[in-house]
Short mmCIF file of C-alpha atoms and ligand atoms in Angstrom, two decimals:
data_model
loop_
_atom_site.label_atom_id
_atom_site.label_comp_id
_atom_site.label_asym_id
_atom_site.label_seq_id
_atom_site.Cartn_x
_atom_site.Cartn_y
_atom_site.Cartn_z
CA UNK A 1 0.00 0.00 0.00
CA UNK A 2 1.35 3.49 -1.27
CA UNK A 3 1.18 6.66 1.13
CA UNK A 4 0.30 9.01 -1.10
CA UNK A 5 -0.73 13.09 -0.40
CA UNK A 6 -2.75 15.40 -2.69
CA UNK A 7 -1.75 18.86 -1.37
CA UNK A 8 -3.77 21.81 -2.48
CA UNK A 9 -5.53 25.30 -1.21
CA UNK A 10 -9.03 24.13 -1.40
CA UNK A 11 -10.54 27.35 -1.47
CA UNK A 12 -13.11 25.66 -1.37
CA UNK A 13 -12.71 22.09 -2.41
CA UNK A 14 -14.68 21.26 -5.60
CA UNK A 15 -16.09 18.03 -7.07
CA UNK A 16 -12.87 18.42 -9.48
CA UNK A 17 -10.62 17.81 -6.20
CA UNK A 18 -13.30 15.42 -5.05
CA UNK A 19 -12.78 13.02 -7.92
CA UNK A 20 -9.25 12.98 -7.88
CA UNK A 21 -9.02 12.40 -4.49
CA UNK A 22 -11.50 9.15 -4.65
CA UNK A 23 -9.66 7.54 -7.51
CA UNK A 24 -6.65 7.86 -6.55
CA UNK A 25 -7.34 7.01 -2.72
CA UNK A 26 -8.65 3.76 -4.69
CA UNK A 27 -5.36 3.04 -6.81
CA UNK A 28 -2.97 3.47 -4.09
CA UNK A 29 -4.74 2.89 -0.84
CA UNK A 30 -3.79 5.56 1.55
CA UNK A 31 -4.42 9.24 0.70
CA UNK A 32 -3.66 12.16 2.98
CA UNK A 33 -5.14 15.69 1.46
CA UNK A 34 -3.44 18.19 3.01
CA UNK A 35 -4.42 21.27 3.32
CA UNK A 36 -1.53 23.88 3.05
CA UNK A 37 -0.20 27.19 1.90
CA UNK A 38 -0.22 28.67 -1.95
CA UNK A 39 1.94 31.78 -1.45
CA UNK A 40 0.39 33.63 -4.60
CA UNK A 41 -3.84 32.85 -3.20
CA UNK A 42 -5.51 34.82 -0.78
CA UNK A 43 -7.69 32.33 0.46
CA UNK A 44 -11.78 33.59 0.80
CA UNK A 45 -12.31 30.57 3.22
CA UNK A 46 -9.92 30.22 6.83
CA UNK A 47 -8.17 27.08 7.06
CA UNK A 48 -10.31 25.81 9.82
CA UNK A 49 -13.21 26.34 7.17
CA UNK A 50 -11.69 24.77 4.63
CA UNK A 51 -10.09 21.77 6.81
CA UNK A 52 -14.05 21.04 7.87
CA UNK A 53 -15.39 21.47 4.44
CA UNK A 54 -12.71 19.06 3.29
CA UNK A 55 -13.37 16.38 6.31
CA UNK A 56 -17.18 17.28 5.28
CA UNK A 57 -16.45 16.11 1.81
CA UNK A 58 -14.67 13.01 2.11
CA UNK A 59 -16.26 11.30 5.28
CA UNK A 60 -17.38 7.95 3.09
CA UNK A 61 -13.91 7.80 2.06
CA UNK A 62 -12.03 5.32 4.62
CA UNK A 63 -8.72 5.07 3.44
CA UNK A 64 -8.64 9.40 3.22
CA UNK A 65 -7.31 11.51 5.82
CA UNK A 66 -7.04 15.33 6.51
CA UNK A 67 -3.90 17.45 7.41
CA UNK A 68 -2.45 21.02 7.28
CA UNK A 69 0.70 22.51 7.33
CA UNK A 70 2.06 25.70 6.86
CA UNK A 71 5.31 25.35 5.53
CA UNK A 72 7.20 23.18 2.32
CA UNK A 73 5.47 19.83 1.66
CA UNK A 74 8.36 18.41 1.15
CA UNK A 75 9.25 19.01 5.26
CA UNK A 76 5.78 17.53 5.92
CA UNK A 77 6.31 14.46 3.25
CA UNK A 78 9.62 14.23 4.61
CA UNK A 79 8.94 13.98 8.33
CA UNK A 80 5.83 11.58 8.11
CA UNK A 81 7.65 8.77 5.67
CA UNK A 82 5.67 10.28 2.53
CA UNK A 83 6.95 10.02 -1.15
CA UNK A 84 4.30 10.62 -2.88
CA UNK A 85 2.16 13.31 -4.10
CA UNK A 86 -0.80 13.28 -6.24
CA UNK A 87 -2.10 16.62 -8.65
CA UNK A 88 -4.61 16.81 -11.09
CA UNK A 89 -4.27 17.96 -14.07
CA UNK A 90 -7.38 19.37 -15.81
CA UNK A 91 -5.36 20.53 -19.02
CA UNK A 92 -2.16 21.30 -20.91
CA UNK A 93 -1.92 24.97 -19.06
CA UNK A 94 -1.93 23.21 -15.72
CA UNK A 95 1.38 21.98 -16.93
CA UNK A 96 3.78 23.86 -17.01
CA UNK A 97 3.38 25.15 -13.29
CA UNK A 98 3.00 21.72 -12.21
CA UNK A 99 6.02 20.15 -13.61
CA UNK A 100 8.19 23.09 -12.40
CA UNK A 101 6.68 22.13 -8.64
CA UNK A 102 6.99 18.54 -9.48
CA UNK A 103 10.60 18.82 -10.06
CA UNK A 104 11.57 21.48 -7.17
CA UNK A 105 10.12 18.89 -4.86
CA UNK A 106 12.14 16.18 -6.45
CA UNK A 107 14.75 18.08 -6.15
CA UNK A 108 15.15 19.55 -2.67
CA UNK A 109 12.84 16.65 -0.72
CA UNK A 110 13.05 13.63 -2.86
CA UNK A 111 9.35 13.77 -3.36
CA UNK A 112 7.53 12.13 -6.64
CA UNK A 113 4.41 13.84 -8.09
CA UNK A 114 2.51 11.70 -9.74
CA UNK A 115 0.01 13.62 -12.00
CA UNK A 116 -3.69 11.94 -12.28
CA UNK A 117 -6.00 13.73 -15.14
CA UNK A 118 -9.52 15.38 -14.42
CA UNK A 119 -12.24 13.69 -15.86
CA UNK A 120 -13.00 15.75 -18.56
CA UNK A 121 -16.82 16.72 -17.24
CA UNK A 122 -14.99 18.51 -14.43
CA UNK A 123 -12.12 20.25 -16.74
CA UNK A 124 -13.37 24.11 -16.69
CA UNK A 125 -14.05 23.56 -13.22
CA UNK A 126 -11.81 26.03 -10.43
CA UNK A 127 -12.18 26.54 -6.86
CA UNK A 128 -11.54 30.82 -7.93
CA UNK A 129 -14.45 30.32 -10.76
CA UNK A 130 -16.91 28.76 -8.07
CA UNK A 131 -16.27 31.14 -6.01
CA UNK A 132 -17.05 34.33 -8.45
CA UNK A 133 -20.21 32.11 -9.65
CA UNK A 134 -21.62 31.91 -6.44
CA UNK A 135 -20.50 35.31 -4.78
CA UNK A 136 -23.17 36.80 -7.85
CA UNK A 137 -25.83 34.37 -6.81
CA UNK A 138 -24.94 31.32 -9.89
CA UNK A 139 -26.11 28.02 -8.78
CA UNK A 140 -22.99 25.68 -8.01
CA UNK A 141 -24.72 22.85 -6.98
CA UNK A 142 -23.33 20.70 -9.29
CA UNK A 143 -19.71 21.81 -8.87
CA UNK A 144 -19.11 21.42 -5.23
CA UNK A 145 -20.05 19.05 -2.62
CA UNK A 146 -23.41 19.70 -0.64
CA UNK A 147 -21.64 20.85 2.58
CA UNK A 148 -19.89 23.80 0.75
CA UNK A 149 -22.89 24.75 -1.78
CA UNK A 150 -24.74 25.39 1.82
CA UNK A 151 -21.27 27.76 2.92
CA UNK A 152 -20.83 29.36 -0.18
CA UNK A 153 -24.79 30.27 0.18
CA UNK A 154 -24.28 31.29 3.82
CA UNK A 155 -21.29 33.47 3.04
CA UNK A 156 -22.61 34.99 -0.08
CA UNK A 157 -26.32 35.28 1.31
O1 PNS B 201 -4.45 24.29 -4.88
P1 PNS B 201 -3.19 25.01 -5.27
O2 PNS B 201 -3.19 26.43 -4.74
O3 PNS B 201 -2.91 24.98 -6.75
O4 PNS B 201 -1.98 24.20 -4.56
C1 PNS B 201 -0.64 24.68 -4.61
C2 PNS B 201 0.12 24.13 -3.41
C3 PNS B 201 -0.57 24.57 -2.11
C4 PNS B 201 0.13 22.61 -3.46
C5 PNS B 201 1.58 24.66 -3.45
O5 PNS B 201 1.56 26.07 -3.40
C6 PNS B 201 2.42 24.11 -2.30
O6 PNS B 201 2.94 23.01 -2.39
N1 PNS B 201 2.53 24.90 -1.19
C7 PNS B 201 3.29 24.51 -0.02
C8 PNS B 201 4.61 25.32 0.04
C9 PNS B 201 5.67 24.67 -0.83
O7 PNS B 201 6.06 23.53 -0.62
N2 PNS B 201 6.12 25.44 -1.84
C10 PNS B 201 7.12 24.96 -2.80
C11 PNS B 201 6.43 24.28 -3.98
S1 PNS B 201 7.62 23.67 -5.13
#
């Protein structure tokens, strides 16, 4: 059984993280998301919010597991045994930033990324697109899992 983590901001988390996260917890067994820092976001949601919204999301998932960390993943990967993370990728553009993280982390921590594609019903779909969709009253119901449709609608009345 493979250790794996899928790191990410999950501002909020979407269906597009959701999905990832469940096949991938399936192919390798043991999947940590963690919940951590993206210098270059300003998250809308706290982490506390988005830690619960995340736990919220992936409570039928037995073999998933919820972190944070503020600091490099590789220092977290590093100090808990991990080797692997997990990204999706929902098209070429997500590319080029990825493999440039991908290798950094290779390269100071030793960590692998392996890259898992979207399905392609979720590949438009973005945590900062949700959020503008809802903030001007679009329904999202379809995009994000039931527990943060109901705190996107209680933040954005
Ligand atoms: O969901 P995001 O914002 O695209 O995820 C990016 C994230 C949070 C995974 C990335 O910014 C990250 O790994 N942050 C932790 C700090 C770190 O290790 N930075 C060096 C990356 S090479």
């Amino acid at each position: 059984m493979i250790s794996a983590v899928y790191p990410g901001t999950f501002d909020p988390i979407t269906y597009g993280h959701l999905d990832v996260i469940e096949r991938a917890a399936q192919r390798l067994g043991h999947l940590i998301v963690l919940c951590t820092r993206n210098p270059s976001k300003q998250p809308l949601f706290d982490e506390a919010e988005r830690v619960e919204l995340i736990r919220a999301s992936t409570a039928h998932l037995p073999s998933v597991d919820v972190d944070t960390f503020d600091g490099l993943l590789v220092d977290w990967c590093n100090a808990r045994g991990v080797k692997v993370a997990v990204k999706g990728l929902r098209a070429v553009s997500d590319f080029e930033y990825e493999l440039q993280m991908a290798q950094m982390n290779s390269h100071i921590g030793g960590v692998e990324t392996l890259f898992m594609t979207t399905r392609p019903v979720y590949s438009f779909l973005s945590s900062s697109l949700v959020k503008e969709v809802a903030r001007y009253g679009g329904d999202v119901s379809d995009l994000v899992p039931p527990p943060v449709d109901q705190r996107l609608a209680h933040t954005f009345g």
